[in-house]
PDB file of C-alpha atoms in Angstrom:
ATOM      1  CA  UNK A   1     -16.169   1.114 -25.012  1.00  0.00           C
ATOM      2  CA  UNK A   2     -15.462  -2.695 -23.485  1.00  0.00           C
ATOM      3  CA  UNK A   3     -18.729  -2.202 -21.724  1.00  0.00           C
ATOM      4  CA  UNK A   4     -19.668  -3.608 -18.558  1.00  0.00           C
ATOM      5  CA  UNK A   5     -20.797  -6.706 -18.914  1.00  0.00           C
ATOM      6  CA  UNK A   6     -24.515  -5.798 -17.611  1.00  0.00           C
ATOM      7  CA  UNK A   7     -24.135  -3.237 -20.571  1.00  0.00           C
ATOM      8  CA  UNK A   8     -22.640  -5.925 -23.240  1.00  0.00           C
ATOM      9  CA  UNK A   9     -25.747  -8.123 -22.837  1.00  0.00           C
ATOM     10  CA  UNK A  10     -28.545  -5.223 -22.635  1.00  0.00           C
ATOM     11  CA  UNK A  11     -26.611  -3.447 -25.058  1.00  0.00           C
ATOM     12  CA  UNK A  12     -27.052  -0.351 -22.475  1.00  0.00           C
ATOM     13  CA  UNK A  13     -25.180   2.325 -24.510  1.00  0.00           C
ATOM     14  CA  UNK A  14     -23.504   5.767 -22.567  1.00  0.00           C
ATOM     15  CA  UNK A  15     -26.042   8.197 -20.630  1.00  0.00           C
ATOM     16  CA  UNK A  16     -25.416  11.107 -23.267  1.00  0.00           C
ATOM     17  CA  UNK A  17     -24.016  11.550 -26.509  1.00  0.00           C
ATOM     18  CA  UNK A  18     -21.255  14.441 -27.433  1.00  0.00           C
ATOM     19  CA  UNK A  19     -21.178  16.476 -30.354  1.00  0.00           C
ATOM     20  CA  UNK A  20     -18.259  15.413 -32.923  1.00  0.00           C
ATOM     21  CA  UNK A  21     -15.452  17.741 -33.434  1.00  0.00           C
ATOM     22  CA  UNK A  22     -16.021  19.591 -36.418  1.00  0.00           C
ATOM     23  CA  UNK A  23     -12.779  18.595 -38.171  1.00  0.00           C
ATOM     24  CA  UNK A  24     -11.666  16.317 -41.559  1.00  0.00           C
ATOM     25  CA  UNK A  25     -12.425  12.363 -40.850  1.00  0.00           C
ATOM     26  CA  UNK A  26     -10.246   9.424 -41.915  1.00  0.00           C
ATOM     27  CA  UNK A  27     -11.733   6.386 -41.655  1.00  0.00           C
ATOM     28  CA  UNK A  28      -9.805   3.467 -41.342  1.00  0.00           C
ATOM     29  CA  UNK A  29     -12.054   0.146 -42.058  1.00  0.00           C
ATOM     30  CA  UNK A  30     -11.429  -3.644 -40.779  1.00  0.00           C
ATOM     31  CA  UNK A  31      -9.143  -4.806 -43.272  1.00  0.00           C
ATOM     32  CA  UNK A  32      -7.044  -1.701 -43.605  1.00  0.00           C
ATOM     33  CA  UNK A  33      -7.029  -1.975 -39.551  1.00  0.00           C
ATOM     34  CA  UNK A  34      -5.301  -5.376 -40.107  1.00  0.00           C
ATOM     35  CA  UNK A  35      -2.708  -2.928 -40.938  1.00  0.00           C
ATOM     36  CA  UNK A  36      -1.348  -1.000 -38.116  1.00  0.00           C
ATOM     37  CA  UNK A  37      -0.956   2.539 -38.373  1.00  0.00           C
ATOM     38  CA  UNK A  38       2.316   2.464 -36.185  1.00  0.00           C
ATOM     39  CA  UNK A  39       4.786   0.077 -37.102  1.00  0.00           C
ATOM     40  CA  UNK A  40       5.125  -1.918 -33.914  1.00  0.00           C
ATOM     41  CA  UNK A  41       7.246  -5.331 -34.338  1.00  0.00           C
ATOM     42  CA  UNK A  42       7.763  -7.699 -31.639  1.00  0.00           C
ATOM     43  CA  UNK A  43      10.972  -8.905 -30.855  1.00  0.00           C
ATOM     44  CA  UNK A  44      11.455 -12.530 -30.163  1.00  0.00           C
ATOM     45  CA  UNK A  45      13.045 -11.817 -26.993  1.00  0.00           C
ATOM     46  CA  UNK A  46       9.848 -10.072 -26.019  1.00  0.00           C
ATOM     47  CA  UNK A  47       7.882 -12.617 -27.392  1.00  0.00           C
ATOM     48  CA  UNK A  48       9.722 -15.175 -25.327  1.00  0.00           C
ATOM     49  CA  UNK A  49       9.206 -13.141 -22.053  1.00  0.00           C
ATOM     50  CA  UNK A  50       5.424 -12.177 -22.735  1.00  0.00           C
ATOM     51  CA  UNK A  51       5.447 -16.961 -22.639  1.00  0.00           C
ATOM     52  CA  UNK A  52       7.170 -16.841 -19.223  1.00  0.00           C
ATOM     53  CA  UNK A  53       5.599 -13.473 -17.576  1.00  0.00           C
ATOM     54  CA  UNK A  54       2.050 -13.212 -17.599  1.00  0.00           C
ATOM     55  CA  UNK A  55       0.036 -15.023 -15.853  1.00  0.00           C
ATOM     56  CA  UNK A  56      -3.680 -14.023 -14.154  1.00  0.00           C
ATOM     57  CA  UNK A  57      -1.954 -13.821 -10.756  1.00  0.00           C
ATOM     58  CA  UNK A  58      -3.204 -10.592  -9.015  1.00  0.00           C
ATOM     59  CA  UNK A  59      -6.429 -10.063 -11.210  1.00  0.00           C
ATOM     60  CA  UNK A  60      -9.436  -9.851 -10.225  1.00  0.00           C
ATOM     61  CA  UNK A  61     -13.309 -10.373 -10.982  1.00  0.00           C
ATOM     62  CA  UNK A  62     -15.734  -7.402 -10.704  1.00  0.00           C
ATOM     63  CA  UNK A  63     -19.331  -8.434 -10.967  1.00  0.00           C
ATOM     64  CA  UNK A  64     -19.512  -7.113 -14.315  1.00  0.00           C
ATOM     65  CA  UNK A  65     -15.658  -5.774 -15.298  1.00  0.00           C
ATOM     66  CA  UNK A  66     -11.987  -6.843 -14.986  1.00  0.00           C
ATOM     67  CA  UNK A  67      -9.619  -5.899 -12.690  1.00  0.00           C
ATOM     68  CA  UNK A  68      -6.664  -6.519 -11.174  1.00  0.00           C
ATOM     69  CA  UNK A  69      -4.617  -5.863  -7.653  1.00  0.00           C
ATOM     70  CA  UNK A  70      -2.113  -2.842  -8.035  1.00  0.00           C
ATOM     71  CA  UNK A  71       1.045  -1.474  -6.180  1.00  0.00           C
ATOM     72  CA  UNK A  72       3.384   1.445  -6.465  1.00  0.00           C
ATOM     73  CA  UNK A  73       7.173   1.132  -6.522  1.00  0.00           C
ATOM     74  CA  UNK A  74       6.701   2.162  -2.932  1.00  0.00           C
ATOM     75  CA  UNK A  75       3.842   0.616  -1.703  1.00  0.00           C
ATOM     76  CA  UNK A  76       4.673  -1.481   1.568  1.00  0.00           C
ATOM     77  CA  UNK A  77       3.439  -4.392   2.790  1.00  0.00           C
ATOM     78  CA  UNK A  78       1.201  -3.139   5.636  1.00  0.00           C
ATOM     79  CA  UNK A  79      -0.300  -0.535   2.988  1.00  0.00           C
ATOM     80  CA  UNK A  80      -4.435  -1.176   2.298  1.00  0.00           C
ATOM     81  CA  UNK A  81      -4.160  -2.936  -1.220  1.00  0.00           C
ATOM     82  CA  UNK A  82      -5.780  -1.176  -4.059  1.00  0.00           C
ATOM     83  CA  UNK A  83      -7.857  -2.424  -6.774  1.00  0.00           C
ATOM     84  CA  UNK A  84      -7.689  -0.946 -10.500  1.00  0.00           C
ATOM     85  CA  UNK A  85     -10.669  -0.702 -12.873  1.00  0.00           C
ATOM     86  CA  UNK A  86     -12.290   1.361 -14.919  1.00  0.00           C
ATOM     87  CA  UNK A  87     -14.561   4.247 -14.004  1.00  0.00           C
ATOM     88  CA  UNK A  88     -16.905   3.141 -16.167  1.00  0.00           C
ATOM     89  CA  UNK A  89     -17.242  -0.017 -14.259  1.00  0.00           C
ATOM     90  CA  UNK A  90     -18.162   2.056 -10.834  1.00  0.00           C
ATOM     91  CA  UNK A  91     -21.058   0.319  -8.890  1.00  0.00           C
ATOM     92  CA  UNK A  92     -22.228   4.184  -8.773  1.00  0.00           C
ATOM     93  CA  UNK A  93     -22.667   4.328 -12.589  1.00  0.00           C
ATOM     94  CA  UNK A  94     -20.503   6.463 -15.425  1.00  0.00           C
ATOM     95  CA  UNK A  95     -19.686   9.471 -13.606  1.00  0.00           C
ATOM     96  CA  UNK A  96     -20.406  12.681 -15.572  1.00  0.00           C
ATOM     97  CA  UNK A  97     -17.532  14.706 -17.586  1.00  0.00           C
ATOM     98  CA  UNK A  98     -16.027  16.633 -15.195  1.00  0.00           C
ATOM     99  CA  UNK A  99     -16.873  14.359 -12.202  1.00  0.00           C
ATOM    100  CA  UNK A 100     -14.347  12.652  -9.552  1.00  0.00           C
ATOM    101  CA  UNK A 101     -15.704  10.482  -7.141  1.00  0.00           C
ATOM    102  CA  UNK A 102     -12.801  10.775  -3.997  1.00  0.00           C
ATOM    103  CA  UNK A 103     -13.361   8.649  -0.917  1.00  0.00           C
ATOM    104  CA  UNK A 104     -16.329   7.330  -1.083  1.00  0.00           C
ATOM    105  CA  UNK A 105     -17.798   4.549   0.707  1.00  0.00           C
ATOM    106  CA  UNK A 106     -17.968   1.075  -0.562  1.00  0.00           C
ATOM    107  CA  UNK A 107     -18.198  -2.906   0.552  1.00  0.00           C
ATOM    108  CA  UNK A 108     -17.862  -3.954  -3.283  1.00  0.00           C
ATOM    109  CA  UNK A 109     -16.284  -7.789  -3.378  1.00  0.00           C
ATOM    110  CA  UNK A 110     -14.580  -9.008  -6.304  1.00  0.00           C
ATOM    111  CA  UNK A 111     -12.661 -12.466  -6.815  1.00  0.00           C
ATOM    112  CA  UNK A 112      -9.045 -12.668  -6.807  1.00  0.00           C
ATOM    113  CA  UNK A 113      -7.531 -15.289  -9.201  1.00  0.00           C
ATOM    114  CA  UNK A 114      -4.422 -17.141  -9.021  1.00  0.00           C
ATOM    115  CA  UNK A 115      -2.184 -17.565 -12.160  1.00  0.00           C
ATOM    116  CA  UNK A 116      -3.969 -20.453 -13.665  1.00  0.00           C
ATOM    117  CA  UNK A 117      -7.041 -18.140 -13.965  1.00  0.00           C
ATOM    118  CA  UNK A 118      -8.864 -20.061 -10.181  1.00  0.00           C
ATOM    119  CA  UNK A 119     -10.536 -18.446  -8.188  1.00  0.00           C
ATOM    120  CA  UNK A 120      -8.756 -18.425  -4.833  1.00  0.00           C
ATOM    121  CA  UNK A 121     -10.347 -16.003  -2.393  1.00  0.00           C
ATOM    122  CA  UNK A 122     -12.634 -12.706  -2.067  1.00  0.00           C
ATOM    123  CA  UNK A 123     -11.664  -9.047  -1.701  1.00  0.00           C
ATOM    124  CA  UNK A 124     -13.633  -6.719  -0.023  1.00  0.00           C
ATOM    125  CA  UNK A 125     -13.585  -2.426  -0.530  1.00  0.00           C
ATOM    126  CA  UNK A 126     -13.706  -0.353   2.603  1.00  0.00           C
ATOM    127  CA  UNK A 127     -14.174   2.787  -0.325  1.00  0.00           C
ATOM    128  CA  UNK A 128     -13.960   3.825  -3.640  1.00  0.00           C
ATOM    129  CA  UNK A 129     -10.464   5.720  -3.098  1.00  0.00           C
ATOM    130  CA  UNK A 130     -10.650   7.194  -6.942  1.00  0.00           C
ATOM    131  CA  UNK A 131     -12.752   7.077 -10.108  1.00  0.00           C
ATOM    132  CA  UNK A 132     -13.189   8.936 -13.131  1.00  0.00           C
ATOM    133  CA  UNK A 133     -13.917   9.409 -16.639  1.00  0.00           C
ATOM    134  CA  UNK A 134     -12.227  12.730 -17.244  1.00  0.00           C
ATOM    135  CA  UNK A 135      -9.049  12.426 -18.802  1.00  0.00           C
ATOM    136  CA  UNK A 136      -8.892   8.735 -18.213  1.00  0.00           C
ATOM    137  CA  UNK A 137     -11.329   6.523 -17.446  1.00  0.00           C
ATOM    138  CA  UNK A 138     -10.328   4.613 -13.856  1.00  0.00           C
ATOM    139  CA  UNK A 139     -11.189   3.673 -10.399  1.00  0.00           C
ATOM    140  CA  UNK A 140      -8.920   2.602  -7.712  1.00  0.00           C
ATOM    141  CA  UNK A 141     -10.437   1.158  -4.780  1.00  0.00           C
ATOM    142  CA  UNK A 142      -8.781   0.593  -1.509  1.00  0.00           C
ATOM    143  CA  UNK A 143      -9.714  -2.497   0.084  1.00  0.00           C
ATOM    144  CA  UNK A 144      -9.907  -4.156   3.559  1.00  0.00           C
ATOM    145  CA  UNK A 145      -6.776  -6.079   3.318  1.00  0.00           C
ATOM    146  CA  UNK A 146      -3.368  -4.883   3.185  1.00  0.00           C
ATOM    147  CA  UNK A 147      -0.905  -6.439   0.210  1.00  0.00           C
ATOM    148  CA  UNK A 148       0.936  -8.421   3.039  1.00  0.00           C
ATOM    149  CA  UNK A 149      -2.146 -10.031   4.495  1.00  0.00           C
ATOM    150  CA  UNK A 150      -3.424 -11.110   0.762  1.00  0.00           C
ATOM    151  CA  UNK A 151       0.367 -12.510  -0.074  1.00  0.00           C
ATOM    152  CA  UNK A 152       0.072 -14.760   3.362  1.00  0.00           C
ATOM    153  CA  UNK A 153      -3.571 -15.523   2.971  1.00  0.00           C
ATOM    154  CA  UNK A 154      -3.187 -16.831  -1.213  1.00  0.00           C
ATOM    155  CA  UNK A 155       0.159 -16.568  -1.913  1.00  0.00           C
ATOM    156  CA  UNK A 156      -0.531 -13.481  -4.191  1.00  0.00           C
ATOM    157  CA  UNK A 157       1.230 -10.293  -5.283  1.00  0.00           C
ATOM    158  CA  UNK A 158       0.370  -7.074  -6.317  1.00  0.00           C
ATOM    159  CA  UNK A 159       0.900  -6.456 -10.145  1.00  0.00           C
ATOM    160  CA  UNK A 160       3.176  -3.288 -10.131  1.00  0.00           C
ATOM    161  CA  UNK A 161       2.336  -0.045 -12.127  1.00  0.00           C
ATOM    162  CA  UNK A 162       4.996   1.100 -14.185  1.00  0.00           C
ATOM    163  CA  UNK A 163       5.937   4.573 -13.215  1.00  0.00           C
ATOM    164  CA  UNK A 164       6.641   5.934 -16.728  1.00  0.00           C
ATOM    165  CA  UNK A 165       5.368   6.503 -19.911  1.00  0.00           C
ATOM    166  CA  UNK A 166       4.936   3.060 -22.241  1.00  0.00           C
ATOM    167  CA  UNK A 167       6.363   2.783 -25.614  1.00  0.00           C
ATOM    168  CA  UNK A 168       4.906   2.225 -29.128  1.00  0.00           C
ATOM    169  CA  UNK A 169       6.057  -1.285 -30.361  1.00  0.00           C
ATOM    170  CA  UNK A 170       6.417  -2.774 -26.764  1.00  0.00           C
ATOM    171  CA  UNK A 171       4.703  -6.341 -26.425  1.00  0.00           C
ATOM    172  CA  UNK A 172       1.663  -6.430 -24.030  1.00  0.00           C
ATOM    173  CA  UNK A 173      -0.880  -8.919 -22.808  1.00  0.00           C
ATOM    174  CA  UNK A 174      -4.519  -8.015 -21.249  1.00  0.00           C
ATOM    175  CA  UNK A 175      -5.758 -10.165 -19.004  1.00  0.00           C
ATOM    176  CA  UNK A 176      -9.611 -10.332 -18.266  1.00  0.00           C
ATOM    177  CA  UNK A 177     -10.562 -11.560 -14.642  1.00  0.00           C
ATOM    178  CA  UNK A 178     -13.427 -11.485 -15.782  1.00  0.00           C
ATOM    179  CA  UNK A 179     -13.399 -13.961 -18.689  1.00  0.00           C
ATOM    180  CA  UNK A 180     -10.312 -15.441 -17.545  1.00  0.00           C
ATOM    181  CA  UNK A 181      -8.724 -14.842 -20.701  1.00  0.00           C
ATOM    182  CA  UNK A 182      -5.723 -13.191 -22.211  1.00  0.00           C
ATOM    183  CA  UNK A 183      -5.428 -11.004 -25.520  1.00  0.00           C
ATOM    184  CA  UNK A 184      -1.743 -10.382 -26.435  1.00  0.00           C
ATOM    185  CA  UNK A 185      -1.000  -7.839 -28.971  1.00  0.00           C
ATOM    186  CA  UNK A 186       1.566  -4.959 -29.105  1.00  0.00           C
ATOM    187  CA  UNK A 187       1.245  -0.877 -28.422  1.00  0.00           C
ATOM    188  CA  UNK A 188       0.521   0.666 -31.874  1.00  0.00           C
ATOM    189  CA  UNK A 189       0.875   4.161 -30.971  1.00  0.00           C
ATOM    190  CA  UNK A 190      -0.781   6.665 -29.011  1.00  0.00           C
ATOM    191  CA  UNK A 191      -4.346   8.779 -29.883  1.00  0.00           C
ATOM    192  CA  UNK A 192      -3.425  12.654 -28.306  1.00  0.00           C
ATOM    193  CA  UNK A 193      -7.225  12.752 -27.863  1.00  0.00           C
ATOM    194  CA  UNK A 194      -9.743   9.755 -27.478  1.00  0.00           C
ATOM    195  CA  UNK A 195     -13.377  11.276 -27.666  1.00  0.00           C
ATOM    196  CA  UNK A 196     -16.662   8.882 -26.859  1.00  0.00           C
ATOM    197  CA  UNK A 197     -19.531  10.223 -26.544  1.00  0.00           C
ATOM    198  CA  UNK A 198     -19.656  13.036 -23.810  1.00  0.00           C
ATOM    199  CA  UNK A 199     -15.917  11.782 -22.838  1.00  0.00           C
ATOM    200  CA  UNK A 200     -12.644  12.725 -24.074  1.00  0.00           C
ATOM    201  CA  UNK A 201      -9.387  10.838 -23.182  1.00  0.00           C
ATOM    202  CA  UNK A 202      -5.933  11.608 -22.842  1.00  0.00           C
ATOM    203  CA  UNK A 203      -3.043  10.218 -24.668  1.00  0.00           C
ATOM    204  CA  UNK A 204      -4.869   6.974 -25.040  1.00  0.00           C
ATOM    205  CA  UNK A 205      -2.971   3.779 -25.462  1.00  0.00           C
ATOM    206  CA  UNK A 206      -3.894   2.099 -28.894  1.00  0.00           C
ATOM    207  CA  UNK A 207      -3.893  -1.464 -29.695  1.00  0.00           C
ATOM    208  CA  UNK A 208      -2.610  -2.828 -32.596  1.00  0.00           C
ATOM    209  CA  UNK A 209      -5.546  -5.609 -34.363  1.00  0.00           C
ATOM    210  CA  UNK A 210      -4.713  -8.665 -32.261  1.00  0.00           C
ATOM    211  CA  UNK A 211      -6.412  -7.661 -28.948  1.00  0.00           C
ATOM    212  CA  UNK A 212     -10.170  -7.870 -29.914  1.00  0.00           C
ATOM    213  CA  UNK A 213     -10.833  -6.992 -26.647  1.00  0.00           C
ATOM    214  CA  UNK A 214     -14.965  -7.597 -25.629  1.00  0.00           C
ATOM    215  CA  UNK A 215     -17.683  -6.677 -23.029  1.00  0.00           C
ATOM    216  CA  UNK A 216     -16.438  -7.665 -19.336  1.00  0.00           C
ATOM    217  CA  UNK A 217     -12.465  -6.721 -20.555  1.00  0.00           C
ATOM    218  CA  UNK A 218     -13.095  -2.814 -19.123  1.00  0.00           C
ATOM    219  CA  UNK A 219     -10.643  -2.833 -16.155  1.00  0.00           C
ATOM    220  CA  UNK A 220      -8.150  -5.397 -17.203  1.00  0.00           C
ATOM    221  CA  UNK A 221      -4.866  -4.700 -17.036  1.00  0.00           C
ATOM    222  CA  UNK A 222      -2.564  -4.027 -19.582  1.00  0.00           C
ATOM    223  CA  UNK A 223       0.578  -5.932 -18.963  1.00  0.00           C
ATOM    224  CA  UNK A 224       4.178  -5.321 -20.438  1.00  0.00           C
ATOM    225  CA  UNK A 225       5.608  -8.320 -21.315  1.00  0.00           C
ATOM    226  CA  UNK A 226       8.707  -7.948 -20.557  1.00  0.00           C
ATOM    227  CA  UNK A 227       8.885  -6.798 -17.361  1.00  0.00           C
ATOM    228  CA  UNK A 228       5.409  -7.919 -16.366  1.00  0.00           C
ATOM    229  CA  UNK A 229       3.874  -3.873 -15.062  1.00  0.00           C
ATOM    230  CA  UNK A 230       0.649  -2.628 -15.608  1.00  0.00           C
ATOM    231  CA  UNK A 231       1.088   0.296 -18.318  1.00  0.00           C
ATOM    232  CA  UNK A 232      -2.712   0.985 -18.737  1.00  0.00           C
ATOM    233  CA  UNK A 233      -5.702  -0.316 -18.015  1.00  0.00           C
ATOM    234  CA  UNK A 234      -8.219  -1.469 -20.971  1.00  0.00           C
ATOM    235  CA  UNK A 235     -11.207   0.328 -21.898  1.00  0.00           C
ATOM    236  CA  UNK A 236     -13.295   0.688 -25.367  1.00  0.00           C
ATOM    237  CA  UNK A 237     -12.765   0.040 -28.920  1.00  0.00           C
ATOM    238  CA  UNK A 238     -14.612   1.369 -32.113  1.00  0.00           C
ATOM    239  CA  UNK A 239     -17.138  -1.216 -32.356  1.00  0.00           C
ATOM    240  CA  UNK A 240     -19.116  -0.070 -35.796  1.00  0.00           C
ATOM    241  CA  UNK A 241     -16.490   2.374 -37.814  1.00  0.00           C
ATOM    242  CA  UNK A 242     -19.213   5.160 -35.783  1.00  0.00           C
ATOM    243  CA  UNK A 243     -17.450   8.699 -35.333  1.00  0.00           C
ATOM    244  CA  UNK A 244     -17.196   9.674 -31.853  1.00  0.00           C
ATOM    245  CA  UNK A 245     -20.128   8.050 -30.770  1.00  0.00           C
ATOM    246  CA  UNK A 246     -20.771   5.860 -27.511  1.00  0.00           C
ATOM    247  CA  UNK A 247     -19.047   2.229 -27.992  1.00  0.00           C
ATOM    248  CA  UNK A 248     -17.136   4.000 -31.627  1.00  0.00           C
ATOM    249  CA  UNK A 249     -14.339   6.361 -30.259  1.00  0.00           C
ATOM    250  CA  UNK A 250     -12.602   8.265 -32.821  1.00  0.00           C
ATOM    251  CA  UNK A 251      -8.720   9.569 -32.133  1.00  0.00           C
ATOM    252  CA  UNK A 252      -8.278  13.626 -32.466  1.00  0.00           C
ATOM    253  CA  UNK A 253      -4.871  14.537 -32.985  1.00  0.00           C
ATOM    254  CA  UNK A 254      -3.449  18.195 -32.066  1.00  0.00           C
ATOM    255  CA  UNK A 255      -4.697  19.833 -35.436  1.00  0.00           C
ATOM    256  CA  UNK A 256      -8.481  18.946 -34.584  1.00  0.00           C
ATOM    257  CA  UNK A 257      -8.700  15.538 -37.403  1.00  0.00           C
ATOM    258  CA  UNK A 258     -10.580  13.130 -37.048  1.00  0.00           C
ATOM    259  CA  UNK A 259      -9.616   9.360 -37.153  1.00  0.00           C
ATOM    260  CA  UNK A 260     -12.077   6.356 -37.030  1.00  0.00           C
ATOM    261  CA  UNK A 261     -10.242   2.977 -36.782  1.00  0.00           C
ATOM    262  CA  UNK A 262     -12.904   0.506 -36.778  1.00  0.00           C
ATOM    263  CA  UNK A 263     -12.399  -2.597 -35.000  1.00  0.00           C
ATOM    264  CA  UNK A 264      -9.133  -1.222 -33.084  1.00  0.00           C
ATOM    265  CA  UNK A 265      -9.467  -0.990 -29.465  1.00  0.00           C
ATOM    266  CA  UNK A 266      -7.739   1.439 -26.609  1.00  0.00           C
ATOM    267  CA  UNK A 267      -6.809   1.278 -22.734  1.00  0.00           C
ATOM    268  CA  UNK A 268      -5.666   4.596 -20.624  1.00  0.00           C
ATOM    269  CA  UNK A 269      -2.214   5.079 -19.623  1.00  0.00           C
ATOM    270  CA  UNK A 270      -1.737   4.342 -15.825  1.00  0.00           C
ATOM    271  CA  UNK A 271       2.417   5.599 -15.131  1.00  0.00           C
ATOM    272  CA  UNK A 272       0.225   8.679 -14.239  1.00  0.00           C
ATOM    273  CA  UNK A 273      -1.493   7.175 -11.109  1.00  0.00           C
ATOM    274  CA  UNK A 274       1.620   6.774  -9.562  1.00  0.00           C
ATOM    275  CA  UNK A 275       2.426  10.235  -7.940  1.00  0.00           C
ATOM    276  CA  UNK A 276      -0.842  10.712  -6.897  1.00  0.00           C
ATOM    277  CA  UNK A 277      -0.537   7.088  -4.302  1.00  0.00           C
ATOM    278  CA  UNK A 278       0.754   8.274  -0.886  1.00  0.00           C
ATOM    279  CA  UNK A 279       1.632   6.778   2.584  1.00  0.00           C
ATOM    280  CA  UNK A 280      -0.864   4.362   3.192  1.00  0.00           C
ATOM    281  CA  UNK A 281      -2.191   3.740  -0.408  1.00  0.00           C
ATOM    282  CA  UNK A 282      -4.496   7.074   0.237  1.00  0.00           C
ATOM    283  CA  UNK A 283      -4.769   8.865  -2.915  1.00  0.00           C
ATOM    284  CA  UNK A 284      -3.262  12.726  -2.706  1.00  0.00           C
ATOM    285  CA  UNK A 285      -3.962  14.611  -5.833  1.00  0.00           C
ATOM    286  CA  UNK A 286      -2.038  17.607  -4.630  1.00  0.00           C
ATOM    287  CA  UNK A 287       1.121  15.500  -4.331  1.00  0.00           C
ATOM    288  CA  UNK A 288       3.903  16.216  -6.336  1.00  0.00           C
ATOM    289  CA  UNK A 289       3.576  15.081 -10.456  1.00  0.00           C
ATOM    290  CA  UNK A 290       0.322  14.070  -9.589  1.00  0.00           C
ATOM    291  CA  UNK A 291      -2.331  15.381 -12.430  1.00  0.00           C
ATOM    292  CA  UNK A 292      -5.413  13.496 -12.186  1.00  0.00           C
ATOM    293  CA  UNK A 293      -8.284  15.028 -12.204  1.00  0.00           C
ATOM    294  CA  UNK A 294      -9.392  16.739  -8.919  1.00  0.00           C
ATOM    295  CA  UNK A 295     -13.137  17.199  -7.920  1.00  0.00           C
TER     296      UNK A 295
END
């Protein structure tokens, strides 16, 4: 995966290795990776926008991850903000396959940036509202602030979450808080499965070669250009042309094969959060279209 930076520089790798899926392997090396396996052209309209659109307004700094500030469509302005990330990049450590962390207490800060990538202010948790690895791999934390009181205090909005599914060939940008950098690429396509290690993702976004995403990117968002919503939110890439192994996902499609795309990297789908936000920005994972994971 994008490790946590901690991890990056330590080289820490996951707590426990899966067994592969006993299926055929295609491996797909660096240079044929140059070569998407999804056609996914960019139009110059979208091009244009992704110019104009994304800035890092609304991200944020973890101590060792990305992140950024989030909102529903029907967030209000007295709601507790919320914070998205990776689960991976949980203060508590990787949680276990299988595991959801609901409501638990934290005072984790992180550093909220303004467009130009500054530094304008610090956010503070009041708990870890969400986090997983199952299915996904996020964590939402609600913090002491609600959106209205960080708008008046910095002159900062929420990044919105798209409420449905992405599409193959649309422009993105991801933009590290962390690094205070930006990787612009497109959606290739989608992996049905996305197995690390003990993990296994869902319908996995996939990059196409031009976000070479790095160690400190987990928990970025994943931006559309052209309408400037978080579709997903960033989190490994096949680091050594490895199959299945921790830092080398491989892609498992419905039939059980086996795909290694070295040097390609991934992010989870987030139009699925949405549902599961209710009054308040408390997380409900009995509402209605809501399918996270539940504990």
């Amino acid at each position: 995966m994008n490790k946590p930076l901690v991890g990056a520089l330590l080289s820490v790798l996951f707590l426990g290795a899966g067994v592969a899926p006993a299926a055929a392997t295609t491996v797909v090396g660096p240079a044929a990776a140059t070569e998407p396996a999804t056609t996914a052209a960019i139009s110059p309209a979208a091009a244009d926008a992704r110019a104009k659109a994304v800035t890092f307004a609304g991200t944020v700094a973890l101590s060792n991850c990305s992140g950024s500030v989030v909102r529903t469509p029907s967030s209000l302005p007295g709601d507790p903000a919320l914070v998205l990330s990776n689960g991976h990049c949980l203060e508590t450590g990787f949680p276990d396959p299988g595991e959801v962390v609901l409501n638990k207490s934290s005072t984790r800060t992180f550093t909220l940036l303004n467009a130009a990538g500054s530094g304008v202010g610090t956010l503070r948790a009041s708990k870890i509202a969400y986090g997983t690895m199952t299915d996904t791999d996020v964590s939402l934390y609600q913090l002491t602030r609600t959106y209205a009181q960080i708008e008046s205090s910095y002159g900062i909005k929420a990044l919105e979450l798209a409420a449905s599914h992405p599409v193959a060939g649309t422009a993105i940008t991801v933009a590290s808080g962390y690094w205070k950098r930006t990787y612009s690429c497109a959606i290739d396509g989608f992996a049905y499965r996305l197995k690390e290690g003990s993990w296994t993702w869902k319908d996995s976004v996939r990059y196409t070669s031009a976000c070479q995403t790095i160690g400190g990117t987990s928990g970025s968002p994943v931006i559309d250009d052209a309408t400037g919503k978080v579709v997903a939110v960033n989190n490994t890439g096949n680091e050594d042309g490895q199959r299945c192994t921790d830092n080398n996902p491989c892609e498992v499609d419905e039939k059980g094969t086996v795909t290694v795309r070295q040097g390609i990297n991934y992010a989870q789908q987030t139009y699925g959060i949405v549902p599961c936000i209710g009054t308040g920005s408390q997380i409900d994972l009995n509402r209605s279209g809501c399918a996270l994971p539940k504990p």
